[in-house]
């Protein structure tokens, strides 16, 4: 029987926490409407499933390590940043009931994020692993550059939206607060990933055997958990507000004709 390592303990932590985040995201999704919510709240659901799958793969590697298991672990680790960031693009959709920001803008941002995800998945398969020292490919670096841009853009959209709106409903205030309170944690998470992809400092490598599990825990795992816990808590509170507005498919696919009362 294999030995449970520090990193395996981190995987266990994720396996314990992310099912709760998954449940909260499903609850918010159902309250927002199953059809419309799919464009808004599917991302935290996706992130939770990725983290659960990655944790299971990591624990399987204790006694049944193989190349396929290693690839599964690497993919789950390296693609989680996309749904994490797209969660907040979705939050902006939920806030903007009167379409202060043109729908096409947010659609473009979402598409760019998904492109970054696809590029990242492709990049994992071409990244080299020299004696356990993970070397990100140019494709992975391009994906990371897209994620950095996504982080900046959704904050700019949030600031623009906030300045353009007049009176905020209670649920909108809570969702804006979710973005604000999560920002420091997401920033640290993005910085950690960027250092790992754009430098040769192996302590910051996510999947290298020479990476520091403590840095990984503090700058990656805990940052994600705290950010998502804040967002899910405020998201559940927002959808339970009496003034919560359930968007319609037309509001997500076309320019506004009249304001939502």
mmCIF file of C-alpha atoms in Angstrom:
data_model
loop_
_atom_site.group_PDB
_atom_site.id
_atom_site.type_symbol
_atom_site.label_atom_id
_atom_site.label_comp_id
_atom_site.label_asym_id
_atom_site.label_seq_id
_atom_site.Cartn_x
_atom_site.Cartn_y
_atom_site.Cartn_z
ATOM 1 C CA UNK A 1 0.000 0.000 0.000
ATOM 2 C CA UNK A 2 1.316 3.432 -0.932
ATOM 3 C CA UNK A 3 2.045 6.213 1.512
ATOM 4 C CA UNK A 4 -0.276 9.217 1.819
ATOM 5 C CA UNK A 5 1.793 12.339 1.167
ATOM 6 C CA UNK A 6 1.320 16.030 1.898
ATOM 7 C CA UNK A 7 -0.158 16.527 -1.589
ATOM 8 C CA UNK A 8 -2.534 13.621 -1.046
ATOM 9 C CA UNK A 9 -3.744 15.396 2.084
ATOM 10 C CA UNK A 10 -4.419 18.490 -0.014
ATOM 11 C CA UNK A 11 -6.404 16.325 -2.453
ATOM 12 C CA UNK A 12 -8.453 14.997 0.457
ATOM 13 C CA UNK A 13 -9.178 18.570 1.556
ATOM 14 C CA UNK A 14 -10.478 19.405 -1.922
ATOM 15 C CA UNK A 15 -12.509 16.208 -2.017
ATOM 16 C CA UNK A 16 -14.182 17.227 1.234
ATOM 17 C CA UNK A 17 -14.829 20.893 0.387
ATOM 18 C CA UNK A 18 -15.785 20.971 -3.288
ATOM 19 C CA UNK A 19 -18.893 18.772 -3.023
ATOM 20 C CA UNK A 20 -20.359 21.514 -0.801
ATOM 21 C CA UNK A 21 -19.441 24.164 -3.377
ATOM 22 C CA UNK A 22 -20.976 21.939 -6.056
ATOM 23 C CA UNK A 23 -24.202 21.657 -4.053
ATOM 24 C CA UNK A 24 -24.358 25.416 -3.476
ATOM 25 C CA UNK A 25 -23.799 26.110 -7.176
ATOM 26 C CA UNK A 26 -26.566 23.681 -8.151
ATOM 27 C CA UNK A 27 -28.922 25.395 -5.677
ATOM 28 C CA UNK A 28 -28.160 28.856 -7.104
ATOM 29 C CA UNK A 29 -28.496 27.505 -10.656
ATOM 30 C CA UNK A 30 -31.939 26.071 -9.893
ATOM 31 C CA UNK A 31 -33.125 29.340 -8.344
ATOM 32 C CA UNK A 32 -31.828 31.341 -11.321
ATOM 33 C CA UNK A 33 -33.646 29.061 -13.765
ATOM 34 C CA UNK A 34 -32.247 25.882 -15.261
ATOM 35 C CA UNK A 35 -32.103 27.136 -18.854
ATOM 36 C CA UNK A 36 -30.832 30.658 -18.230
ATOM 37 C CA UNK A 37 -28.707 29.581 -15.292
ATOM 38 C CA UNK A 38 -26.723 27.302 -17.568
ATOM 39 C CA UNK A 39 -25.005 30.373 -19.025
ATOM 40 C CA UNK A 40 -24.400 31.869 -15.596
ATOM 41 C CA UNK A 41 -23.836 29.235 -12.919
ATOM 42 C CA UNK A 42 -22.470 26.266 -14.861
ATOM 43 C CA UNK A 43 -18.907 27.431 -14.275
ATOM 44 C CA UNK A 44 -18.694 26.874 -10.486
ATOM 45 C CA UNK A 45 -20.375 23.515 -11.093
ATOM 46 C CA UNK A 46 -17.704 22.708 -13.689
ATOM 47 C CA UNK A 47 -14.888 23.868 -11.407
ATOM 48 C CA UNK A 48 -16.196 21.706 -8.560
ATOM 49 C CA UNK A 49 -16.388 18.628 -10.795
ATOM 50 C CA UNK A 50 -12.847 19.260 -12.076
ATOM 51 C CA UNK A 51 -11.474 19.576 -8.553
ATOM 52 C CA UNK A 52 -13.341 16.474 -7.363
ATOM 53 C CA UNK A 53 -12.105 14.475 -10.365
ATOM 54 C CA UNK A 54 -8.543 15.708 -9.858
ATOM 55 C CA UNK A 55 -8.621 14.777 -6.175
ATOM 56 C CA UNK A 56 -9.909 11.292 -6.957
ATOM 57 C CA UNK A 57 -7.189 10.828 -9.595
ATOM 58 C CA UNK A 58 -4.550 12.017 -7.123
ATOM 59 C CA UNK A 59 -5.724 9.536 -4.491
ATOM 60 C CA UNK A 60 -5.876 6.718 -7.052
ATOM 61 C CA UNK A 61 -2.221 7.373 -7.847
ATOM 62 C CA UNK A 62 -1.249 6.287 -4.311
ATOM 63 C CA UNK A 63 -1.685 2.604 -5.195
ATOM 64 C CA UNK A 64 -2.340 2.626 -8.943
ATOM 65 C CA UNK A 65 -0.062 5.209 -10.469
ATOM 66 C CA UNK A 66 0.128 5.227 -14.255
ATOM 67 C CA UNK A 67 0.693 7.613 -17.147
ATOM 68 C CA UNK A 68 -3.057 7.982 -17.681
ATOM 69 C CA UNK A 69 -3.617 8.873 -14.022
ATOM 70 C CA UNK A 70 -0.776 11.397 -14.144
ATOM 71 C CA UNK A 71 -2.287 13.015 -17.247
ATOM 72 C CA UNK A 72 -5.698 13.178 -15.556
ATOM 73 C CA UNK A 73 -4.159 14.886 -12.520
ATOM 74 C CA UNK A 74 -2.245 17.354 -14.717
ATOM 75 C CA UNK A 75 -5.267 18.240 -16.835
ATOM 76 C CA UNK A 76 -7.518 18.799 -13.801
ATOM 77 C CA UNK A 77 -4.882 20.962 -12.128
ATOM 78 C CA UNK A 78 -4.113 23.127 -15.136
ATOM 79 C CA UNK A 79 -7.581 23.798 -16.560
ATOM 80 C CA UNK A 80 -9.363 24.787 -13.344
ATOM 81 C CA UNK A 81 -8.461 28.456 -13.719
ATOM 82 C CA UNK A 82 -10.822 28.886 -16.691
ATOM 83 C CA UNK A 83 -14.104 27.962 -14.949
ATOM 84 C CA UNK A 84 -12.914 29.810 -11.834
ATOM 85 C CA UNK A 85 -12.590 33.094 -13.757
ATOM 86 C CA UNK A 86 -15.659 32.471 -15.906
ATOM 87 C CA UNK A 87 -17.677 32.108 -12.696
ATOM 88 C CA UNK A 88 -17.338 35.858 -12.201
ATOM 89 C CA UNK A 89 -18.233 36.606 -15.816
ATOM 90 C CA UNK A 90 -21.398 34.656 -15.073
ATOM 91 C CA UNK A 91 -21.989 36.696 -11.922
ATOM 92 C CA UNK A 92 -21.853 39.845 -14.062
ATOM 93 C CA UNK A 93 -24.531 38.377 -16.325
ATOM 94 C CA UNK A 94 -26.737 37.788 -13.293
ATOM 95 C CA UNK A 95 -26.224 41.320 -12.014
ATOM 96 C CA UNK A 96 -26.872 43.091 -15.309
ATOM 97 C CA UNK A 97 -30.653 42.631 -15.548
ATOM 98 C CA UNK A 98 -30.989 45.836 -17.586
ATOM 99 C CA UNK A 99 -28.040 45.058 -19.858
ATOM 100 C CA UNK A 100 -25.915 48.069 -19.019
ATOM 101 C CA UNK A 101 -23.107 46.134 -20.677
ATOM 102 C CA UNK A 102 -24.049 44.920 -24.193
ATOM 103 C CA UNK A 103 -24.689 41.187 -24.202
ATOM 104 C CA UNK A 104 -22.219 40.653 -27.031
ATOM 105 C CA UNK A 105 -19.389 42.006 -24.881
ATOM 106 C CA UNK A 106 -19.927 39.438 -22.172
ATOM 107 C CA UNK A 107 -20.465 36.726 -24.788
ATOM 108 C CA UNK A 108 -17.112 37.584 -26.361
ATOM 109 C CA UNK A 109 -15.374 37.503 -22.977
ATOM 110 C CA UNK A 110 -16.913 34.091 -22.245
ATOM 111 C CA UNK A 111 -15.875 32.730 -25.630
ATOM 112 C CA UNK A 112 -12.311 33.966 -25.144
ATOM 113 C CA UNK A 113 -12.204 32.233 -21.757
ATOM 114 C CA UNK A 114 -13.405 28.972 -23.300
ATOM 115 C CA UNK A 115 -10.795 29.309 -26.057
ATOM 116 C CA UNK A 116 -8.168 29.706 -23.334
ATOM 117 C CA UNK A 117 -9.487 26.530 -21.718
ATOM 118 C CA UNK A 118 -9.235 24.587 -24.993
ATOM 119 C CA UNK A 119 -5.731 25.890 -25.643
ATOM 120 C CA UNK A 120 -4.751 24.954 -22.098
ATOM 121 C CA UNK A 121 -5.989 21.378 -22.511
ATOM 122 C CA UNK A 122 -4.079 21.067 -25.783
ATOM 123 C CA UNK A 123 -0.999 22.550 -24.136
ATOM 124 C CA UNK A 124 -0.913 20.000 -21.339
ATOM 125 C CA UNK A 125 -0.444 17.190 -23.849
ATOM 126 C CA UNK A 126 2.560 18.942 -25.435
ATOM 127 C CA UNK A 127 4.224 20.102 -22.210
ATOM 128 C CA UNK A 128 7.395 18.206 -21.364
ATOM 129 C CA UNK A 129 8.062 16.338 -18.164
ATOM 130 C CA UNK A 130 11.817 16.010 -17.773
ATOM 131 C CA UNK A 131 12.524 13.783 -14.800
ATOM 132 C CA UNK A 132 9.495 15.065 -12.906
ATOM 133 C CA UNK A 133 10.289 18.686 -13.733
ATOM 134 C CA UNK A 134 7.203 20.058 -15.493
ATOM 135 C CA UNK A 135 8.020 22.379 -18.401
ATOM 136 C CA UNK A 136 4.992 24.334 -19.701
ATOM 137 C CA UNK A 137 4.802 24.644 -23.468
ATOM 138 C CA UNK A 138 4.223 27.875 -25.368
ATOM 139 C CA UNK A 139 0.617 26.758 -25.790
ATOM 140 C CA UNK A 140 0.166 26.569 -22.025
ATOM 141 C CA UNK A 141 1.752 30.012 -21.692
ATOM 142 C CA UNK A 142 -0.621 31.417 -24.302
ATOM 143 C CA UNK A 143 -3.527 29.967 -22.351
ATOM 144 C CA UNK A 144 -2.239 31.589 -19.160
ATOM 145 C CA UNK A 145 -1.943 34.942 -20.935
ATOM 146 C CA UNK A 146 -5.593 34.661 -21.934
ATOM 147 C CA UNK A 147 -6.581 33.952 -18.329
ATOM 148 C CA UNK A 148 -4.666 36.990 -17.079
ATOM 149 C CA UNK A 149 -6.454 39.126 -19.664
ATOM 150 C CA UNK A 150 -9.775 37.575 -18.633
ATOM 151 C CA UNK A 151 -9.133 38.500 -14.991
ATOM 152 C CA UNK A 152 -8.436 42.111 -15.949
ATOM 153 C CA UNK A 153 -11.342 42.412 -18.386
ATOM 154 C CA UNK A 154 -14.059 41.105 -16.103
ATOM 155 C CA UNK A 155 -12.962 43.547 -13.403
ATOM 156 C CA UNK A 156 -13.094 46.404 -15.909
ATOM 157 C CA UNK A 157 -16.581 45.297 -16.940
ATOM 158 C CA UNK A 158 -17.632 45.101 -13.291
ATOM 159 C CA UNK A 159 -16.351 48.629 -12.622
ATOM 160 C CA UNK A 160 -18.059 49.976 -15.755
ATOM 161 C CA UNK A 161 -21.306 48.235 -14.854
ATOM 162 C CA UNK A 162 -21.242 49.540 -11.279
ATOM 163 C CA UNK A 163 -20.610 53.140 -12.411
ATOM 164 C CA UNK A 164 -23.370 52.990 -15.017
ATOM 165 C CA UNK A 165 -26.016 51.592 -12.715
ATOM 166 C CA UNK A 166 -28.160 53.805 -10.545
ATOM 167 C CA UNK A 167 -30.074 52.236 -7.699
ATOM 168 C CA UNK A 168 -28.890 48.706 -6.968
ATOM 169 C CA UNK A 169 -31.234 45.961 -5.874
ATOM 170 C CA UNK A 170 -30.276 43.993 -2.770
ATOM 171 C CA UNK A 171 -29.313 40.913 -4.783
ATOM 172 C CA UNK A 172 -27.091 42.997 -7.076
ATOM 173 C CA UNK A 173 -25.252 44.488 -4.105
ATOM 174 C CA UNK A 174 -24.523 41.006 -2.770
ATOM 175 C CA UNK A 175 -23.224 39.779 -6.102
ATOM 176 C CA UNK A 176 -21.010 42.843 -6.535
ATOM 177 C CA UNK A 177 -19.744 42.192 -3.005
ATOM 178 C CA UNK A 178 -18.951 38.608 -3.990
ATOM 179 C CA UNK A 179 -16.731 39.884 -6.809
ATOM 180 C CA UNK A 180 -15.029 42.481 -4.596
ATOM 181 C CA UNK A 181 -14.320 40.137 -1.681
ATOM 182 C CA UNK A 182 -13.103 37.354 -3.957
ATOM 183 C CA UNK A 183 -10.715 39.542 -5.942
ATOM 184 C CA UNK A 184 -7.675 39.349 -3.590
ATOM 185 C CA UNK A 185 -7.890 35.564 -3.455
ATOM 186 C CA UNK A 186 -8.343 35.188 -7.210
ATOM 187 C CA UNK A 187 -5.429 37.576 -7.780
ATOM 188 C CA UNK A 188 -3.105 35.435 -5.660
ATOM 189 C CA UNK A 189 -4.328 32.338 -7.524
ATOM 190 C CA UNK A 190 -3.617 33.954 -10.903
ATOM 191 C CA UNK A 191 -0.180 35.182 -9.770
ATOM 192 C CA UNK A 192 0.718 31.679 -8.581
ATOM 193 C CA UNK A 193 -0.275 30.143 -11.913
ATOM 194 C CA UNK A 194 1.561 32.858 -13.856
ATOM 195 C CA UNK A 195 4.786 32.340 -11.899
ATOM 196 C CA UNK A 196 4.554 28.609 -12.534
ATOM 197 C CA UNK A 197 4.018 29.054 -16.271
ATOM 198 C CA UNK A 198 6.261 32.030 -17.074
ATOM 199 C CA UNK A 199 9.272 31.386 -14.826
ATOM 200 C CA UNK A 200 11.589 28.496 -14.032
ATOM 201 C CA UNK A 201 11.029 28.689 -10.262
ATOM 202 C CA UNK A 202 10.048 25.078 -9.663
ATOM 203 C CA UNK A 203 8.700 25.727 -6.164
ATOM 204 C CA UNK A 204 5.756 27.421 -7.908
ATOM 205 C CA UNK A 205 5.112 24.590 -10.349
ATOM 206 C CA UNK A 206 1.653 23.092 -9.894
ATOM 207 C CA UNK A 207 2.409 19.540 -10.971
ATOM 208 C CA UNK A 208 6.201 19.217 -10.874
ATOM 209 C CA UNK A 209 7.546 16.779 -8.305
ATOM 210 C CA UNK A 210 9.856 19.610 -7.240
ATOM 211 C CA UNK A 211 6.994 22.021 -6.588
ATOM 212 C CA UNK A 212 6.321 23.140 -3.027
ATOM 213 C CA UNK A 213 3.096 21.617 -1.680
ATOM 214 C CA UNK A 214 2.874 24.361 0.949
ATOM 215 C CA UNK A 215 2.993 27.131 -1.666
ATOM 216 C CA UNK A 216 0.484 25.163 -3.736
ATOM 217 C CA UNK A 217 -1.843 24.863 -0.735
ATOM 218 C CA UNK A 218 -1.596 28.504 0.335
ATOM 219 C CA UNK A 219 -1.540 30.233 -3.056
ATOM 220 C CA UNK A 220 -3.759 27.895 -5.050
ATOM 221 C CA UNK A 221 -6.054 25.535 -3.168
ATOM 222 C CA UNK A 222 -6.990 27.725 -0.208
ATOM 223 C CA UNK A 223 -7.392 30.789 -2.445
ATOM 224 C CA UNK A 224 -9.869 28.924 -4.646
ATOM 225 C CA UNK A 225 -11.751 27.505 -1.682
ATOM 226 C CA UNK A 226 -12.109 30.860 0.076
ATOM 227 C CA UNK A 227 -13.069 32.730 -3.103
ATOM 228 C CA UNK A 228 -15.677 30.141 -4.059
ATOM 229 C CA UNK A 229 -17.027 29.876 -0.514
ATOM 230 C CA UNK A 230 -17.562 33.655 -0.431
ATOM 231 C CA UNK A 231 -19.178 33.634 -3.871
ATOM 232 C CA UNK A 232 -21.465 30.685 -3.156
ATOM 233 C CA UNK A 233 -22.555 32.088 0.218
ATOM 234 C CA UNK A 234 -23.376 35.510 -1.211
ATOM 235 C CA UNK A 235 -24.818 33.922 -4.351
ATOM 236 C CA UNK A 236 -27.253 31.805 -2.323
ATOM 237 C CA UNK A 237 -28.181 34.844 -0.256
ATOM 238 C CA UNK A 238 -28.705 36.899 -3.434
ATOM 239 C CA UNK A 239 -31.071 34.447 -5.121
ATOM 240 C CA UNK A 240 -33.154 34.287 -1.943
ATOM 241 C CA UNK A 241 -33.655 38.062 -1.911
ATOM 242 C CA UNK A 242 -37.273 39.135 -2.640
ATOM 243 C CA UNK A 243 -36.045 41.492 -5.372
ATOM 244 C CA UNK A 244 -34.016 38.819 -7.193
ATOM 245 C CA UNK A 245 -34.610 38.975 -10.954
ATOM 246 C CA UNK A 246 -34.606 35.764 -12.972
ATOM 247 C CA UNK A 247 -33.287 36.587 -16.419
ATOM 248 C CA UNK A 248 -34.986 35.350 -19.565
ATOM 249 C CA UNK A 249 -33.297 33.661 -22.531
ATOM 250 C CA UNK A 250 -33.980 36.772 -24.622
ATOM 251 C CA UNK A 251 -32.045 38.931 -22.153
ATOM 252 C CA UNK A 252 -28.956 36.779 -22.601
ATOM 253 C CA UNK A 253 -29.155 36.570 -26.368
ATOM 254 C CA UNK A 254 -30.247 40.004 -27.585
ATOM 255 C CA UNK A 255 -29.956 43.676 -26.935
ATOM 256 C CA UNK A 256 -32.471 45.114 -24.437
ATOM 257 C CA UNK A 257 -35.728 46.612 -25.643
ATOM 258 C CA UNK A 258 -37.063 47.862 -22.318
ATOM 259 C CA UNK A 259 -35.698 47.971 -18.808
ATOM 260 C CA UNK A 260 -36.601 45.350 -16.225
ATOM 261 C CA UNK A 261 -38.675 46.963 -13.496
#
